[in-house]
Coordinates of C-alpha atoms and ligand atoms in Angstrom, one line a residue:
M24 CA -15.9 18.4 -25.8
A25 CA -14.2 20.2 -22.8
R26 CA -13.3 17.4 -20.1
L27 CA -15.4 19.1 -17.3
E28 CA -18.3 20.1 -19.5
G29 CA -21.5 19.9 -17.5
K30 CA -19.8 19.6 -14.1
I31 CA -20.6 21.8 -11.1
A32 CA -17.6 23.0 -9.1
I33 CA -17.1 25.0 -5.9
V34 CA -13.7 26.7 -5.4
T35 CA -12.9 28.3 -2.1
G36 CA -10.6 31.5 -2.2
G37 CA -11.1 32.1 -5.9
S38 CA -10.7 35.8 -5.7
R39 CA -6.8 35.8 -6.4
G40 CA -3.7 33.6 -6.4
I41 CA -4.0 30.0 -6.9
G42 CA -7.8 29.9 -6.5
E43 CA -8.2 32.4 -9.3
A44 CA -6.1 30.3 -11.7
I45 CA -8.3 27.3 -10.7
V46 CA -11.5 29.2 -11.3
R47 CA -10.0 30.2 -14.8
T48 CA -9.0 26.7 -15.7
L49 CA -12.0 25.1 -14.6
C50 CA -14.2 27.4 -16.6
E51 CA -12.0 26.9 -19.7
E52 CA -12.4 23.1 -19.2
G53 CA -16.2 23.8 -19.4
A54 CA -17.4 23.5 -15.7
F55 CA -19.9 25.9 -14.0
V56 CA -17.8 27.3 -11.2
I57 CA -19.1 28.8 -8.1
F58 CA -16.1 30.4 -6.2
T59 CA -15.8 32.2 -2.9
Y60 CA -14.0 35.4 -1.7
N61 CA -13.6 36.8 1.7
N62 CA -12.4 40.4 1.7
N63 CA -11.8 40.9 -2.1
E64 CA -15.5 41.3 -3.2
E65 CA -14.3 43.8 -6.0
K66 CA -11.8 41.5 -7.4
A67 CA -14.3 38.6 -7.5
K68 CA -16.8 40.7 -9.1
S69 CA -14.5 41.7 -11.9
L70 CA -13.3 38.1 -12.4
V71 CA -16.8 37.1 -12.9
K72 CA -17.5 39.8 -15.4
E73 CA -14.4 39.1 -17.3
L74 CA -15.0 35.4 -17.6
K75 CA -18.8 35.7 -18.3
A76 CA -17.9 38.2 -21.3
K77 CA -15.9 35.3 -22.5
G78 CA -18.9 33.0 -22.3
Y79 CA -17.9 31.1 -19.3
F80 CA -20.4 30.2 -16.5
L81 CA -19.6 31.1 -12.9
Q82 CA -20.7 33.0 -9.8
A83 CA -19.1 34.4 -6.9
C84 CA -20.2 34.3 -3.2
P85 CA -18.9 35.5 0.2
L86 CA -17.4 32.9 2.7
D87 CA -15.4 33.4 5.7
L88 CA -13.9 30.1 6.9
N89 CA -13.0 31.5 10.2
N90 CA -16.6 32.1 11.0
Y91 CA -18.8 29.3 11.5
S92 CA -22.0 31.1 10.7
S93 CA -20.6 32.1 7.3
I94 CA -20.0 28.5 6.5
E95 CA -23.5 27.5 7.4
N96 CA -24.7 30.3 5.4
F97 CA -22.8 29.3 2.4
N98 CA -24.1 25.7 2.7
D99 CA -27.7 27.0 3.1
V100 CA -27.6 29.4 0.2
I101 CA -25.3 27.6 -2.2
I102 CA -24.2 24.0 -1.4
S103 CA -27.7 22.7 -0.5
K104 CA -29.4 24.3 -3.4
Q105 CA -27.4 22.3 -6.1
S106 CA -29.1 19.4 -7.5
N107 CA -25.7 18.1 -8.5
L108 CA -22.3 18.9 -7.1
D109 CA -19.4 17.2 -9.0
I110 CA -16.3 19.0 -7.6
L111 CA -15.1 20.8 -4.4
I112 CA -11.8 22.6 -4.3
N113 CA -10.8 23.4 -0.7
N114 CA -8.2 26.0 -1.8
A115 CA -8.6 29.1 0.5
G116 CA -6.0 29.5 3.3
I117 CA -3.9 31.8 5.1
S118 CA -0.2 31.7 6.2
K119 CA 1.9 33.5 8.9
V120 CA 5.5 33.6 9.3
G121 CA 6.7 34.0 12.8
L122 CA 8.0 32.0 15.9
F123 CA 5.8 29.3 17.2
M124 CA 6.0 30.7 20.7
D125 CA 4.7 34.1 19.6
A126 CA 1.4 33.0 18.4
S127 CA -1.7 34.1 20.4
K128 CA -4.8 31.9 20.9
S129 CA -6.7 33.8 18.5
E130 CA -3.9 33.4 15.9
V131 CA -3.9 29.6 16.5
D132 CA -7.7 29.4 16.1
E133 CA -7.8 31.5 13.0
M134 CA -5.1 29.4 11.3
I135 CA -6.7 26.0 12.2
N136 CA -10.2 27.2 11.4
T137 CA -9.3 28.8 8.0
N138 CA -6.9 26.0 6.7
L139 CA -8.2 22.9 8.2
T140 CA -11.7 23.1 10.0
G141 CA -13.2 25.0 7.2
S142 CA -12.3 22.4 4.5
I143 CA -13.6 19.6 6.8
L144 CA -17.0 21.3 7.3
L145 CA -17.4 22.2 3.7
S146 CA -16.3 18.6 2.7
Q147 CA -19.2 17.4 5.0
F148 CA -21.8 19.6 3.3
A149 CA -20.4 18.8 -0.2
V150 CA -20.3 15.0 0.5
K151 CA -24.0 15.2 1.4
K152 CA -24.7 16.3 -2.2
M153 CA -22.3 13.8 -3.9
I154 CA -23.1 10.7 -2.1
D155 CA -26.4 9.7 -3.5
K156 CA -25.0 10.2 -7.2
K157 CA -22.1 8.0 -6.0
K158 CA -19.7 10.2 -7.9
G159 CA -17.6 13.4 -7.1
S160 CA -14.0 14.6 -6.7
I161 CA -12.7 16.7 -3.8
V162 CA -9.3 18.4 -4.0
N163 CA -7.7 20.0 -1.2
I164 CA -4.8 22.4 -1.6
S165 CA -2.1 21.4 1.0
S166 CA 1.5 22.5 0.9
I167 CA 4.8 21.0 0.8
W168 CA 5.2 22.2 4.4
G169 CA 2.6 19.8 5.3
N170 CA 4.7 16.9 4.2
V171 CA 8.1 18.1 5.8
G172 CA 7.2 20.9 8.2
A173 CA 8.8 24.5 8.2
S174 CA 10.5 26.3 10.7
C175 CA 8.6 29.6 11.5
E176 CA 5.6 28.3 9.8
V177 CA 4.8 25.8 12.4
L178 CA 1.0 26.4 12.7
Y179 CA 0.7 26.5 9.1
S180 CA 2.5 23.3 8.7
A181 CA 0.5 21.6 11.2
T182 CA -2.8 22.5 9.4
K183 CA -1.4 21.3 6.1
G184 CA -0.2 18.0 7.6
G185 CA -3.7 17.8 9.0
I186 CA -5.3 18.4 5.5
N187 CA -2.9 15.7 4.1
I188 CA -4.1 13.0 6.5
F189 CA -7.6 14.1 6.2
T190 CA -7.4 13.6 2.5
K191 CA -5.9 10.1 2.8
A192 CA -8.5 8.9 5.5
L193 CA -11.6 10.5 3.7
A194 CA -10.6 8.9 0.3
K195 CA -10.6 5.6 2.1
E196 CA -14.0 6.3 3.6
L197 CA -15.5 7.6 0.4
G198 CA -14.0 5.4 -2.1
P199 CA -16.8 2.7 -1.8
S200 CA -19.3 5.7 -2.5
G201 CA -17.5 6.6 -5.8
I202 CA -16.0 9.9 -4.4
R203 CA -12.4 10.6 -4.9
V204 CA -10.4 12.6 -2.7
N205 CA -6.9 13.9 -3.4
A206 CA -4.7 16.9 -2.4
V207 CA -2.2 19.0 -4.3
A208 CA 0.8 20.2 -2.3
P209 CA 2.5 23.4 -3.9
G210 CA 5.9 24.4 -3.4
V211 CA 6.6 28.1 -3.6
I212 CA 4.1 29.7 -5.9
D213 CA 4.2 33.4 -7.0
T214 CA 1.1 34.8 -5.2
E215 CA 0.5 37.5 -2.6
M216 CA 1.1 34.9 0.0
N217 CA 4.7 35.3 -0.6
K218 CA 4.9 39.1 -1.0
W219 CA 6.6 39.4 2.3
M220 CA 9.9 38.3 0.9
N221 CA 12.5 40.9 -0.2
E222 CA 14.5 40.3 -3.3
T223 CA 17.3 38.7 -1.4
D224 CA 14.9 36.2 0.4
R225 CA 13.4 35.4 -3.1
M226 CA 16.9 34.8 -4.7
N227 CA 17.9 32.6 -1.9
L228 CA 14.7 30.6 -1.9
E229 CA 15.0 30.2 -5.7
Q230 CA 18.4 28.7 -5.3
E231 CA 16.8 25.8 -3.4
I232 CA 14.4 25.0 -6.2
P233 CA 15.9 22.5 -8.7
L234 CA 13.7 24.1 -11.5
D235 CA 15.3 27.4 -10.3
R236 CA 12.2 29.6 -10.0
F237 CA 8.9 30.0 -8.2
G238 CA 5.9 28.1 -9.6
D239 CA 3.1 29.9 -11.6
T240 CA -0.5 29.5 -10.3
K241 CA -1.6 27.9 -13.6
E242 CA 1.0 25.1 -13.0
V243 CA -1.0 24.2 -9.8
A244 CA -4.4 24.7 -11.4
K245 CA -3.6 22.2 -14.3
V246 CA -3.0 19.6 -11.8
V247 CA -6.1 20.3 -10.0
S248 CA -8.1 20.2 -13.1
F249 CA -6.6 16.6 -13.9
L250 CA -7.7 15.4 -10.5
C251 CA -11.2 16.8 -11.1
S252 CA -11.5 15.1 -14.5
D253 CA -12.3 11.5 -15.4
E254 CA -8.6 11.2 -16.7
S255 CA -7.8 10.8 -12.9
S256 CA -10.6 8.1 -12.4
Y257 CA -8.3 5.7 -10.5
V258 CA -6.4 8.3 -8.5
T259 CA -7.6 8.7 -4.9
G260 CA -6.1 9.3 -1.6
Q261 CA -2.9 11.1 -3.0
I262 CA -0.7 14.1 -2.2
I263 CA 0.5 15.4 -5.6
T264 CA 3.5 17.6 -4.9
V265 CA 3.8 20.5 -7.5
D266 CA 7.2 22.2 -6.2
G267 CA 9.8 22.3 -9.0
G268 CA 11.5 19.4 -7.3
M269 CA 12.1 21.4 -4.0
I270 CA 11.6 18.5 -1.6
Ligands
NAP26 P1 -3.4 34.1 -1.4 O1 -3.0 34.7 -2.9 O2 -3.1 34.6 -0.1 O3 -5.1 34.0 -1.6 C1 -5.9 33.4 -0.4 C2 -7.3 33.2 -0.9 O4 -7.9 32.6 0.4 C3 -8.0 34.5 -1.3 O5 -8.9 34.3 -2.3 C4 -8.6 34.8 0.1 O6 -9.9 35.6 -0.2 C5 -9.0 33.6 0.6 N1 -9.1 33.5 2.1 C6 -8.2 34.0 3.0 N2 -8.8 34.0 4.1 C7 -10.1 33.5 4.1 C8 -11.0 33.0 5.0 N3 -10.9 33.3 6.3 N4 -12.2 32.5 4.6 C9 -12.3 32.2 3.3 N5 -11.4 32.6 2.3 C10 -10.2 33.1 2.8 O7 -3.1 32.6 -1.3 P2 -2.5 31.6 -2.5 O8 -0.9 31.6 -2.5 O9 -3.3 31.6 -3.7 O10 -2.8 30.1 -1.6 C11 -3.9 29.3 -2.0 C12 -3.7 28.2 -1.3 O11 -2.6 27.5 -1.7 C13 -3.7 28.3 0.3 O12 -4.4 27.2 0.9 C14 -2.3 28.0 0.5 O13 -2.0 27.6 1.7 C15 -1.8 27.0 -0.6 N6 -0.5 27.2 -0.9 C16 0.1 28.4 -1.4 C17 1.5 28.3 -1.7 C18 2.2 29.6 -2.1 O14 3.5 29.6 -2.4 N7 1.4 30.6 -2.8 C19 2.4 27.2 -1.4 C20 1.7 26.0 -0.9 C21 0.3 26.0 -0.6 P3 -10.1 37.3 -0.3 O15 -8.9 37.7 -1.3 O16 -11.3 37.5 -1.0 O17 -9.8 37.8 1.1

């Protein structure tokens, strides 16, 4: 039996990148996956079509974490309707490279809403569903910059540092209710988020990584899947770094 057989999972930002790899992996592991997209409706629909044709069970829904009514709507239409919810993966996020002093108020708000507040609010809605069953797993996608901070990604680092401590604190509060909360902190993973780099930037950065390359999205997804499964039944409150040895 696949290790997530019969589980219902929600994955935010599943239309591309790390989220897409998580959707694929959780489907392969036997879960019913509900994933969200923001702008890429076409990409989300084609992912659903492709994976349904392979016999997997999944559904895509719109969600904008920078818009509170969209979060409420997602709860009304999806989360509150689930009789069981086993897994929540808070993956969707944005990054912006630039000087801290150049960020406008709306850029600050967008970064915090999308990367931090949205995950907190979705976790509240999800926990309402998990708590009666005394079982559940929440996995937050953080970043190594949430552990050590990055110049020119100050706001991003702040949101991911917030995610790390949110993960640890929530794990303590929800442990007695049987709900585990962990985070995965990727290093540099080959997705559209890093497409701003030119060849030289990329080569310079690769030299800082002991494994000598950027990570693949599947390498993050496999760790997420482990954290969702009963194989990690005694793991909670952890930030698992997946960075090729970078920090
Ligand atoms: P990506 O390729 O840029 O994909 C981002 C995903 O988030 C997309 O599915 C996008 O949806 C969704 N999204 C963006 N803004 C949103 C919003 N306002 N509301 C809801 N969803 C939104 O990013 P990625 O590289 O896969 O990153 C995924 C997660 O891993 C993020 O939390 C990121 O911080 C973290 N991470 C990435 C790296 C890396 O090197 N790539 C490293 C460390 C951590 P649409 O496409 O539909 O718009």
